[in-house]
Amino acid sequence: MKKTAIMVVGLFCGSWLMGANYVVDASHSSVEFSVKHLSVSNVKGSFGDFSGSFELDGKVIKALQGEAKVASINTNSDGRDKHLNQSDFFDVKKFPKATLSLIKHDGDKLEANVTMKGITKKVDFKVSLNGPIKHPKTGKDIVALSLEGKLNRKDFGIGADTGNAMISDNVDIKIELEAAEQ
């Protein structure tokens, strides 16, 4: 009996120590950005087609992978969106997706590799984690991640010939993810 109890406790603790895997629910999530236009106003945009997953061990993010289809960009201007997909900006024909992958998570700081136009750079994010809670209908654990960071678009070759006075080099990134345990 004692041996069985030890095995049960070991199996429970072993699965807990491995962490929990979560898949992003895109219908309750967003990938957004903001840039200054003519140094006076903020132009906001988002990517509508994205996916992701992550692994949590308690409140520590152990793995994080995300992908956005660049052609799904939306800045509330069809003409601007078409231009952003051209070779001088995102070059969607050659580079159809942007990706994010975890380097390190420590408290409210997260480092990730961001890849756009075939160029990978480290980007720092402020992160907050909410949950888990039990979904009232599915019974699955639900968590939410909020990531806020800043990157330089020219580091990725995006609009390299467009001056900072026209469109700011710095781009604010805000990613809100709700995910269900798998």
PDB file of C-alpha atoms in Angstrom:
ATOM      1  CA  MET A   1       0.000   0.000   0.000  1.00  0.00           C
ATOM      2  CA  LYS A   2       2.798   2.400   0.923  1.00  0.00           C
ATOM      3  CA  LYS A   3       4.540   1.682  -2.395  1.00  0.00           C
ATOM      4  CA  THR A   4       1.347   2.430  -4.362  1.00  0.00           C
ATOM      5  CA  ALA A   5       0.828   5.731  -2.532  1.00  0.00           C
ATOM      6  CA  ILE A   6       4.419   6.781  -3.259  1.00  0.00           C
ATOM      7  CA  MET A   7       3.968   5.913  -6.965  1.00  0.00           C
ATOM      8  CA  VAL A   8       0.724   7.942  -7.180  1.00  0.00           C
ATOM      9  CA  VAL A   9       2.339  10.946  -5.488  1.00  0.00           C
ATOM     10  CA  GLY A  10       5.365  10.580  -7.781  1.00  0.00           C
ATOM     11  CA  LEU A  11       3.199  10.496 -10.911  1.00  0.00           C
ATOM     12  CA  PHE A  12       1.215  13.537  -9.776  1.00  0.00           C
ATOM     13  CA  CYS A  13       4.325  15.544  -8.885  1.00  0.00           C
ATOM     14  CA  GLY A  14       6.102  14.436 -12.054  1.00  0.00           C
ATOM     15  CA  SER A  15       3.309  15.724 -14.293  1.00  0.00           C
ATOM     16  CA  TRP A  16       3.141  18.977 -12.314  1.00  0.00           C
ATOM     17  CA  LEU A  17       6.888  19.527 -12.617  1.00  0.00           C
ATOM     18  CA  MET A  18       6.752  19.047 -16.390  1.00  0.00           C
ATOM     19  CA  GLY A  19       4.555  22.117 -16.729  1.00  0.00           C
ATOM     20  CA  ALA A  20       1.367  22.682 -18.618  1.00  0.00           C
ATOM     21  CA  ASN A  21       1.041  23.314 -22.330  1.00  0.00           C
ATOM     22  CA  TYR A  22      -1.341  25.974 -23.638  1.00  0.00           C
ATOM     23  CA  VAL A  23      -2.618  26.800 -27.124  1.00  0.00           C
ATOM     24  CA  VAL A  24      -3.604  30.372 -27.986  1.00  0.00           C
ATOM     25  CA  ASP A  25      -7.279  31.092 -28.632  1.00  0.00           C
ATOM     26  CA  ALA A  26      -7.012  33.696 -31.416  1.00  0.00           C
ATOM     27  CA  SER A  27     -10.662  34.718 -31.008  1.00  0.00           C
ATOM     28  CA  HIS A  28      -9.828  36.055 -27.529  1.00  0.00           C
ATOM     29  CA  SER A  29      -6.332  37.377 -28.336  1.00  0.00           C
ATOM     30  CA  SER A  30      -4.661  40.133 -30.343  1.00  0.00           C
ATOM     31  CA  VAL A  31      -1.329  41.084 -31.925  1.00  0.00           C
ATOM     32  CA  GLU A  32      -1.157  44.865 -32.251  1.00  0.00           C
ATOM     33  CA  PHE A  33       1.364  47.603 -32.992  1.00  0.00           C
ATOM     34  CA  SER A  34       1.568  51.376 -33.022  1.00  0.00           C
ATOM     35  CA  VAL A  35       3.882  53.819 -34.851  1.00  0.00           C
ATOM     36  CA  LYS A  36       4.147  57.596 -34.952  1.00  0.00           C
ATOM     37  CA  HIS A  37       3.104  59.181 -38.260  1.00  0.00           C
ATOM     38  CA  LEU A  38       4.745  62.507 -39.140  1.00  0.00           C
ATOM     39  CA  SER A  39       5.994  62.626 -35.527  1.00  0.00           C
ATOM     40  CA  VAL A  40       2.569  63.707 -34.227  1.00  0.00           C
ATOM     41  CA  SER A  41      -0.042  60.962 -34.334  1.00  0.00           C
ATOM     42  CA  ASN A  42      -0.129  57.276 -33.492  1.00  0.00           C
ATOM     43  CA  VAL A  43      -1.209  54.896 -36.231  1.00  0.00           C
ATOM     44  CA  LYS A  44      -2.325  51.536 -34.894  1.00  0.00           C
ATOM     45  CA  GLY A  45      -2.475  48.216 -36.637  1.00  0.00           C
ATOM     46  CA  SER A  46      -2.873  44.529 -36.008  1.00  0.00           C
ATOM     47  CA  PHE A  47      -2.359  41.098 -37.508  1.00  0.00           C
ATOM     48  CA  GLY A  48      -5.611  39.158 -37.785  1.00  0.00           C
ATOM     49  CA  ASP A  49      -4.178  35.720 -38.619  1.00  0.00           C
ATOM     50  CA  PHE A  50      -1.878  34.409 -35.897  1.00  0.00           C
ATOM     51  CA  SER A  51      -1.300  31.350 -33.734  1.00  0.00           C
ATOM     52  CA  GLY A  52       0.826  30.343 -30.800  1.00  0.00           C
ATOM     53  CA  SER A  53       1.493  28.078 -27.878  1.00  0.00           C
ATOM     54  CA  PHE A  54       3.408  28.204 -24.631  1.00  0.00           C
ATOM     55  CA  GLU A  55       4.406  26.079 -21.653  1.00  0.00           C
ATOM     56  CA  LEU A  56       4.063  27.163 -18.037  1.00  0.00           C
ATOM     57  CA  ASP A  57       5.719  25.730 -14.980  1.00  0.00           C
ATOM     58  CA  GLY A  58       3.780  27.428 -12.211  1.00  0.00           C
ATOM     59  CA  LYS A  59       4.091  31.139 -13.039  1.00  0.00           C
ATOM     60  CA  VAL A  60       7.221  30.719 -15.179  1.00  0.00           C
ATOM     61  CA  ILE A  61       6.997  30.655 -18.977  1.00  0.00           C
ATOM     62  CA  LYS A  62       9.267  27.804 -20.080  1.00  0.00           C
ATOM     63  CA  ALA A  63       8.493  27.926 -23.812  1.00  0.00           C
ATOM     64  CA  LEU A  64       6.658  30.348 -26.099  1.00  0.00           C
ATOM     65  CA  GLN A  65       6.161  30.181 -29.863  1.00  0.00           C
ATOM     66  CA  GLY A  66       4.049  32.502 -31.984  1.00  0.00           C
ATOM     67  CA  GLU A  67       3.478  33.196 -35.654  1.00  0.00           C
ATOM     68  CA  ALA A  68       1.592  35.918 -37.527  1.00  0.00           C
ATOM     69  CA  LYS A  69       0.741  35.843 -41.213  1.00  0.00           C
ATOM     70  CA  VAL A  70       1.986  39.245 -42.356  1.00  0.00           C
ATOM     71  CA  ALA A  71      -0.557  39.531 -45.194  1.00  0.00           C
ATOM     72  CA  SER A  72      -3.255  39.729 -42.501  1.00  0.00           C
ATOM     73  CA  ILE A  73      -2.028  43.206 -41.479  1.00  0.00           C
ATOM     74  CA  ASN A  74      -4.812  45.713 -40.818  1.00  0.00           C
ATOM     75  CA  THR A  75      -4.182  49.441 -40.308  1.00  0.00           C
ATOM     76  CA  ASN A  76      -7.709  50.523 -41.324  1.00  0.00           C
ATOM     77  CA  SER A  77      -6.443  51.581 -44.742  1.00  0.00           C
ATOM     78  CA  ASP A  78      -6.551  49.083 -47.627  1.00  0.00           C
ATOM     79  CA  GLY A  79      -4.048  51.133 -49.629  1.00  0.00           C
ATOM     80  CA  ARG A  80      -1.582  51.351 -46.752  1.00  0.00           C
ATOM     81  CA  ASP A  81      -1.994  47.630 -45.976  1.00  0.00           C
ATOM     82  CA  LYS A  82      -1.236  46.732 -49.619  1.00  0.00           C
ATOM     83  CA  HIS A  83       1.839  48.974 -49.532  1.00  0.00           C
ATOM     84  CA  LEU A  84       3.068  47.442 -46.258  1.00  0.00           C
ATOM     85  CA  ASN A  85       2.956  44.011 -47.907  1.00  0.00           C
ATOM     86  CA  GLN A  86       5.252  45.164 -50.757  1.00  0.00           C
ATOM     87  CA  SER A  87       9.007  44.519 -50.933  1.00  0.00           C
ATOM     88  CA  ASP A  88      10.041  47.892 -49.436  1.00  0.00           C
ATOM     89  CA  PHE A  89       8.248  47.026 -46.188  1.00  0.00           C
ATOM     90  CA  PHE A  90       7.339  43.410 -45.227  1.00  0.00           C
ATOM     91  CA  ASP A  91       7.888  41.719 -48.628  1.00  0.00           C
ATOM     92  CA  VAL A  92       5.107  39.193 -48.006  1.00  0.00           C
ATOM     93  CA  LYS A  93       5.855  37.161 -51.151  1.00  0.00           C
ATOM     94  CA  LYS A  94       9.315  36.234 -49.825  1.00  0.00           C
ATOM     95  CA  PHE A  95       8.572  36.448 -46.087  1.00  0.00           C
ATOM     96  CA  PRO A  96       4.936  35.521 -45.412  1.00  0.00           C
ATOM     97  CA  LYS A  97       5.192  35.232 -41.636  1.00  0.00           C
ATOM     98  CA  ALA A  98       6.670  36.912 -38.574  1.00  0.00           C
ATOM     99  CA  THR A  99       7.598  34.749 -35.600  1.00  0.00           C
ATOM    100  CA  LEU A 100       8.342  35.109 -31.906  1.00  0.00           C
ATOM    101  CA  SER A 101      10.080  32.557 -29.680  1.00  0.00           C
ATOM    102  CA  LEU A 102      11.069  32.689 -26.026  1.00  0.00           C
ATOM    103  CA  ILE A 103      14.654  33.239 -24.973  1.00  0.00           C
ATOM    104  CA  LYS A 104      14.083  33.806 -21.246  1.00  0.00           C
ATOM    105  CA  HIS A 105      11.335  34.728 -18.768  1.00  0.00           C
ATOM    106  CA  ASP A 106      12.178  36.268 -15.407  1.00  0.00           C
ATOM    107  CA  GLY A 107       9.404  37.872 -13.325  1.00  0.00           C
ATOM    108  CA  ASP A 108       7.817  40.685 -15.329  1.00  0.00           C
ATOM    109  CA  LYS A 109      10.515  40.608 -18.027  1.00  0.00           C
ATOM    110  CA  LEU A 110      10.576  38.382 -21.080  1.00  0.00           C
ATOM    111  CA  GLU A 111      13.199  38.180 -23.818  1.00  0.00           C
ATOM    112  CA  ALA A 112      12.173  36.772 -27.187  1.00  0.00           C
ATOM    113  CA  ASN A 113      13.606  36.321 -30.644  1.00  0.00           C
ATOM    114  CA  VAL A 114      11.452  38.116 -33.180  1.00  0.00           C
ATOM    115  CA  THR A 115      11.933  37.236 -36.854  1.00  0.00           C
ATOM    116  CA  MET A 116      10.654  39.387 -39.717  1.00  0.00           C
ATOM    117  CA  LYS A 117      11.902  39.526 -43.313  1.00  0.00           C
ATOM    118  CA  GLY A 118      14.335  36.711 -42.492  1.00  0.00           C
ATOM    119  CA  ILE A 119      16.065  38.787 -39.787  1.00  0.00           C
ATOM    120  CA  THR A 120      16.026  37.672 -36.138  1.00  0.00           C
ATOM    121  CA  LYS A 121      16.584  40.119 -33.280  1.00  0.00           C
ATOM    122  CA  LYS A 122      16.168  39.922 -29.507  1.00  0.00           C
ATOM    123  CA  VAL A 123      13.275  42.031 -28.224  1.00  0.00           C
ATOM    124  CA  ASP A 124      12.546  42.763 -24.561  1.00  0.00           C
ATOM    125  CA  PHE A 125       8.951  42.667 -23.343  1.00  0.00           C
ATOM    126  CA  LYS A 126       7.188  43.522 -20.127  1.00  0.00           C
ATOM    127  CA  VAL A 127       5.017  40.487 -19.362  1.00  0.00           C
ATOM    128  CA  SER A 128       2.109  39.781 -17.068  1.00  0.00           C
ATOM    129  CA  LEU A 129       0.419  36.448 -16.534  1.00  0.00           C
ATOM    130  CA  ASN A 130      -3.145  35.990 -15.328  1.00  0.00           C
ATOM    131  CA  GLY A 131      -4.756  32.737 -14.265  1.00  0.00           C
ATOM    132  CA  PRO A 132      -5.129  29.901 -14.427  1.00  0.00           C
ATOM    133  CA  ILE A 133      -8.873  29.733 -14.017  1.00  0.00           C
ATOM    134  CA  LYS A 134     -11.237  26.913 -14.959  1.00  0.00           C
ATOM    135  CA  HIS A 135     -13.329  27.646 -18.047  1.00  0.00           C
ATOM    136  CA  PRO A 136     -16.962  27.344 -16.904  1.00  0.00           C
ATOM    137  CA  LYS A 137     -18.034  25.353 -19.980  1.00  0.00           C
ATOM    138  CA  THR A 138     -15.000  23.251 -20.927  1.00  0.00           C
ATOM    139  CA  GLY A 139     -13.443  22.776 -17.490  1.00  0.00           C
ATOM    140  CA  LYS A 140      -9.982  23.435 -19.007  1.00  0.00           C
ATOM    141  CA  ASP A 141      -7.463  25.736 -17.357  1.00  0.00           C
ATOM    142  CA  ILE A 142      -7.337  29.153 -19.049  1.00  0.00           C
ATOM    143  CA  VAL A 143      -4.466  31.639 -18.726  1.00  0.00           C
ATOM    144  CA  ALA A 144      -3.690  35.003 -20.276  1.00  0.00           C
ATOM    145  CA  LEU A 145      -0.361  36.589 -21.178  1.00  0.00           C
ATOM    146  CA  SER A 146       0.149  40.274 -21.903  1.00  0.00           C
ATOM    147  CA  LEU A 147       3.361  41.301 -23.656  1.00  0.00           C
ATOM    148  CA  GLU A 148       4.413  44.904 -24.269  1.00  0.00           C
ATOM    149  CA  GLY A 149       7.633  45.821 -26.032  1.00  0.00           C
ATOM    150  CA  LYS A 150       9.328  48.062 -28.517  1.00  0.00           C
ATOM    151  CA  LEU A 151      11.397  47.307 -31.596  1.00  0.00           C
ATOM    152  CA  ASN A 152      13.129  49.257 -34.327  1.00  0.00           C
ATOM    153  CA  ARG A 153      11.558  48.464 -37.706  1.00  0.00           C
ATOM    154  CA  LYS A 154      14.795  49.280 -39.543  1.00  0.00           C
ATOM    155  CA  ASP A 155      16.607  46.530 -37.598  1.00  0.00           C
ATOM    156  CA  PHE A 156      14.415  44.153 -39.625  1.00  0.00           C
ATOM    157  CA  GLY A 157      14.779  45.995 -42.964  1.00  0.00           C
ATOM    158  CA  ILE A 158      11.158  47.173 -42.823  1.00  0.00           C
ATOM    159  CA  GLY A 159      10.714  50.484 -44.633  1.00  0.00           C
ATOM    160  CA  ALA A 160      14.478  51.039 -44.571  1.00  0.00           C
ATOM    161  CA  ASP A 161      14.192  53.920 -47.080  1.00  0.00           C
ATOM    162  CA  THR A 162      11.324  55.607 -45.212  1.00  0.00           C
ATOM    163  CA  GLY A 163      12.555  58.256 -42.805  1.00  0.00           C
ATOM    164  CA  ASN A 164      11.841  58.420 -39.080  1.00  0.00           C
ATOM    165  CA  ALA A 165      10.085  61.789 -39.608  1.00  0.00           C
ATOM    166  CA  MET A 166       7.514  60.076 -41.857  1.00  0.00           C
ATOM    167  CA  ILE A 167       7.069  56.882 -39.808  1.00  0.00           C
ATOM    168  CA  SER A 168       8.830  56.392 -36.489  1.00  0.00           C
ATOM    169  CA  ASP A 169      11.601  53.847 -36.449  1.00  0.00           C
ATOM    170  CA  ASN A 170      10.350  52.638 -33.054  1.00  0.00           C
ATOM    171  CA  VAL A 171       7.284  50.422 -33.099  1.00  0.00           C
ATOM    172  CA  ASP A 172       5.320  49.683 -29.947  1.00  0.00           C
ATOM    173  CA  ILE A 173       4.136  46.074 -29.747  1.00  0.00           C
ATOM    174  CA  LYS A 174       1.227  44.842 -27.635  1.00  0.00           C
ATOM    175  CA  ILE A 175       0.285  41.161 -27.624  1.00  0.00           C
ATOM    176  CA  GLU A 176      -2.666  39.858 -25.603  1.00  0.00           C
ATOM    177  CA  LEU A 177      -2.977  36.061 -25.487  1.00  0.00           C
ATOM    178  CA  GLU A 178      -5.677  33.899 -23.943  1.00  0.00           C
ATOM    179  CA  ALA A 179      -4.910  30.208 -24.063  1.00  0.00           C
ATOM    180  CA  ALA A 180      -6.402  26.888 -22.994  1.00  0.00           C
ATOM    181  CA  GLU A 181      -4.458  24.025 -21.446  1.00  0.00           C
ATOM    182  CA  GLN A 182      -3.998  21.044 -23.739  1.00  0.00           C
TER     183      GLN A 182
END
